[in-house]
PDB file of C-alpha atoms in Angstrom:
ATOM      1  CA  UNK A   1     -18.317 -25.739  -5.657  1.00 64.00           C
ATOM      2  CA  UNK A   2     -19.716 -22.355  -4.492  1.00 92.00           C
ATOM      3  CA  UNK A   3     -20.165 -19.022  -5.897  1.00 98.00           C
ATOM      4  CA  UNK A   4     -17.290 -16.145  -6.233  1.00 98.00           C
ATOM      5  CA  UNK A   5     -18.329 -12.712  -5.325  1.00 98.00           C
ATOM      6  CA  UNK A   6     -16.513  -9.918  -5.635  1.00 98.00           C
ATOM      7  CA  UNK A   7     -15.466  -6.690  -3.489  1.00 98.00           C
ATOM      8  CA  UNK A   8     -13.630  -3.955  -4.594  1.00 98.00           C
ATOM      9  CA  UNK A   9     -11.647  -1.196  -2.466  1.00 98.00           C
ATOM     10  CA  UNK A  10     -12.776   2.438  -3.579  1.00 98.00           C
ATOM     11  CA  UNK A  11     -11.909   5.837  -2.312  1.00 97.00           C
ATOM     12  CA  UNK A  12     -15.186   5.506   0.358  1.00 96.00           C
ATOM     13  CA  UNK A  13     -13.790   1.852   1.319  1.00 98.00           C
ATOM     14  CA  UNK A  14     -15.130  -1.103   0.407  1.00 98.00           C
ATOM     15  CA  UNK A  15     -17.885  -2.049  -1.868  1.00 98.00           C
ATOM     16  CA  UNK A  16     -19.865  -3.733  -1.069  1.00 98.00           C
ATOM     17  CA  UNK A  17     -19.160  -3.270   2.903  1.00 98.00           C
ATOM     18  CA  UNK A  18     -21.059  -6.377   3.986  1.00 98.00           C
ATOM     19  CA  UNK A  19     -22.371  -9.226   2.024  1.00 98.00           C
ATOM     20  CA  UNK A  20     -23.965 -12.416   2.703  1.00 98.00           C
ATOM     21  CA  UNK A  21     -22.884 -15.795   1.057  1.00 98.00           C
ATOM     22  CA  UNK A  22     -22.630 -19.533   1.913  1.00 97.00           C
ATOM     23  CA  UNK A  23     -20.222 -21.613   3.319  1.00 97.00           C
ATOM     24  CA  UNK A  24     -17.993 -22.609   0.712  1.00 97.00           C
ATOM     25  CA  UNK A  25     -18.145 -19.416  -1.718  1.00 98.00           C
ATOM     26  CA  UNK A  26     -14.956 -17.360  -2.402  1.00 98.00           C
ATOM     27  CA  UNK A  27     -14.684 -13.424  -2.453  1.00 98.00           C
ATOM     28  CA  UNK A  28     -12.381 -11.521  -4.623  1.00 98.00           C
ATOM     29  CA  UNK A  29     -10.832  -8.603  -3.386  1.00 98.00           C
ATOM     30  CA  UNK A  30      -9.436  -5.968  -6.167  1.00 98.00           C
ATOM     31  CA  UNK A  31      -9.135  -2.089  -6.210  1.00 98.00           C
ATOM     32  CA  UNK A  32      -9.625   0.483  -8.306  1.00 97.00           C
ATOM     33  CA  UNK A  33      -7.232   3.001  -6.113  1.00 97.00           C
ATOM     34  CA  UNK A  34      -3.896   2.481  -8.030  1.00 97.00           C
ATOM     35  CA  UNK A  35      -2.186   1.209  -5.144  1.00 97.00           C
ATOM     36  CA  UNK A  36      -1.583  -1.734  -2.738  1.00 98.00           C
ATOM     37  CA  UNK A  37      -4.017  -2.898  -0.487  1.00 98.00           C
ATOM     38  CA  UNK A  38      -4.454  -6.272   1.583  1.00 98.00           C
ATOM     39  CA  UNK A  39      -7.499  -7.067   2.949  1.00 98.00           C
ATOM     40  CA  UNK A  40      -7.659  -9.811   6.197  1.00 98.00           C
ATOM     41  CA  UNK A  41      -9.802 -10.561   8.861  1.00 98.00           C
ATOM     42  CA  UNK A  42     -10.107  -8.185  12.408  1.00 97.00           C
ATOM     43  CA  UNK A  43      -8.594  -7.672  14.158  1.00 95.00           C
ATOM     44  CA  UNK A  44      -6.049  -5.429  13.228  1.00 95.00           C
ATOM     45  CA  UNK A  45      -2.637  -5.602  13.319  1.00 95.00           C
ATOM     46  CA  UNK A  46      -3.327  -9.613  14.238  1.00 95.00           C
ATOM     47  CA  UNK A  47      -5.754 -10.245  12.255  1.00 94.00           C
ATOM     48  CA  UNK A  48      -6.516 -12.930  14.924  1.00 95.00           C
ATOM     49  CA  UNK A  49     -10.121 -14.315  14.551  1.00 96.00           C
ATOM     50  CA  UNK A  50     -10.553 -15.569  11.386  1.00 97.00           C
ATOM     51  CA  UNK A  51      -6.302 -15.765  10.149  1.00 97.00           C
ATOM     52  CA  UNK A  52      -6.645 -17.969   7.530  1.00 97.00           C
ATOM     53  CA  UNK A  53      -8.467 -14.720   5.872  1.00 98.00           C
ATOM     54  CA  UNK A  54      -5.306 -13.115   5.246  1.00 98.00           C
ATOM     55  CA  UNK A  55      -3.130 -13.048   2.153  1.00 98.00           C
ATOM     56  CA  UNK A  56      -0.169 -12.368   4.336  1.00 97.00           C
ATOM     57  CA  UNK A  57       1.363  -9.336   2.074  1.00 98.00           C
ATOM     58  CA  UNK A  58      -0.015  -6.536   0.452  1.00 98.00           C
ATOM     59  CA  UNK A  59      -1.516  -7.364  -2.998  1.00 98.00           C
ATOM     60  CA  UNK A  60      -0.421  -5.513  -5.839  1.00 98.00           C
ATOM     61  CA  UNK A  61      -2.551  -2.739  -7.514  1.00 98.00           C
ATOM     62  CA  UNK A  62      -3.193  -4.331 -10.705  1.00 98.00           C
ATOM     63  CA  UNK A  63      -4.182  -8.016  -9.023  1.00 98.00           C
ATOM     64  CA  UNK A  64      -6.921  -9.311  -7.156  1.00 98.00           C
ATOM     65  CA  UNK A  65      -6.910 -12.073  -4.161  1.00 98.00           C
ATOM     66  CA  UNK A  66      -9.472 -14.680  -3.738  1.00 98.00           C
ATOM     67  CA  UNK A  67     -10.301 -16.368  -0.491  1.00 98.00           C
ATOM     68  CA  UNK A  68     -13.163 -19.487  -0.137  1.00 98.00           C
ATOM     69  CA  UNK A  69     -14.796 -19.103   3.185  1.00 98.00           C
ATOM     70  CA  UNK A  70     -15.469 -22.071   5.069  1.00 97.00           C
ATOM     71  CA  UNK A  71     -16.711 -21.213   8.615  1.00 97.00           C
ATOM     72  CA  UNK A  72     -20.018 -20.322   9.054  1.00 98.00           C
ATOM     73  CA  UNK A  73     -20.113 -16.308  10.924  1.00 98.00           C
ATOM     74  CA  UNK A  74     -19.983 -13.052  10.983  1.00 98.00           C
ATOM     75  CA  UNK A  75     -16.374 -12.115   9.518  1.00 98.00           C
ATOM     76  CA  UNK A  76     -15.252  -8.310   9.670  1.00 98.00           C
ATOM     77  CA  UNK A  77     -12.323  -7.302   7.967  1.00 98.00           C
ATOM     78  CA  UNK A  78     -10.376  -4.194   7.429  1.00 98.00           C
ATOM     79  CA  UNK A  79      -7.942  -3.314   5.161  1.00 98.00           C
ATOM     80  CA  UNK A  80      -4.349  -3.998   6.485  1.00 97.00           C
ATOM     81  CA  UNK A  81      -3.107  -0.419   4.769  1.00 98.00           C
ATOM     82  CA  UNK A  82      -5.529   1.261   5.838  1.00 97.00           C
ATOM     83  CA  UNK A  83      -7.577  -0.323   8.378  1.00 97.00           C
ATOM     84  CA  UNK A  84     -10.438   2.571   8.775  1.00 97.00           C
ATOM     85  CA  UNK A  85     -11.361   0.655   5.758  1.00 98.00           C
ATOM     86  CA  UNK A  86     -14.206  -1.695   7.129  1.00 98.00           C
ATOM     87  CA  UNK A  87     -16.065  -4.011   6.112  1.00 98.00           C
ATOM     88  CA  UNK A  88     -18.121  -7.706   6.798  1.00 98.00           C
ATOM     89  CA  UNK A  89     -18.805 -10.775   5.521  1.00 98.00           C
ATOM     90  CA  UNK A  90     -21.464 -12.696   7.004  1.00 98.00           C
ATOM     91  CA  UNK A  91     -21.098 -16.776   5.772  1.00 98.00           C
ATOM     92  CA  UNK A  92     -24.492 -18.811   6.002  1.00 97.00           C
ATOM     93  CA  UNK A  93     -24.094 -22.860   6.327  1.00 93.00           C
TER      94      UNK A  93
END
């Protein structure tokens, strides 16, 4: 039921910063930065248009969150921490 992709928060931000998948694939969010970070849909502080895409606290360093898309768009997030962390991810039907 869909593939799982992964991104992962880096000193530069996020890498990938944009990706393409289809509608019913999850991403993985983990970090390599030794501290907590919590990725959600724009925009921030809201995190309004897409809010389902939102783990709703800050994830610890050591663990990674998983979200299944399943609208169809063009999804930018940031990171919640630090939001000049950017990044997109555009879901194909």
């Amino acid at each position: 039921s869909g593939k799982t992709h992964t991104i992962q928060l880096v000193a530069d931000g996020y890498e990938p910063s944009e990706i393409t998948i289809e509608k019913g694939d999850s991403v993985t969010f983990k970090t390599t930065l030794g501290k907590p970070f919590w990725p959600a849909s724009n925009i921030h502080p809201t995190h309004g248009i897409y809010p389902e895409f939102d783990p709703q606290d800050a994830i610890a360093p050591d663990k990674t969150w998983s979200f299944k898309f399943t609208k169809v768009g063009r999804w930018r997030f940031h990171d919640h921490l630090a939001p000049y962390f950017t990044g997109r991810i555009n879901v194909e039907g």
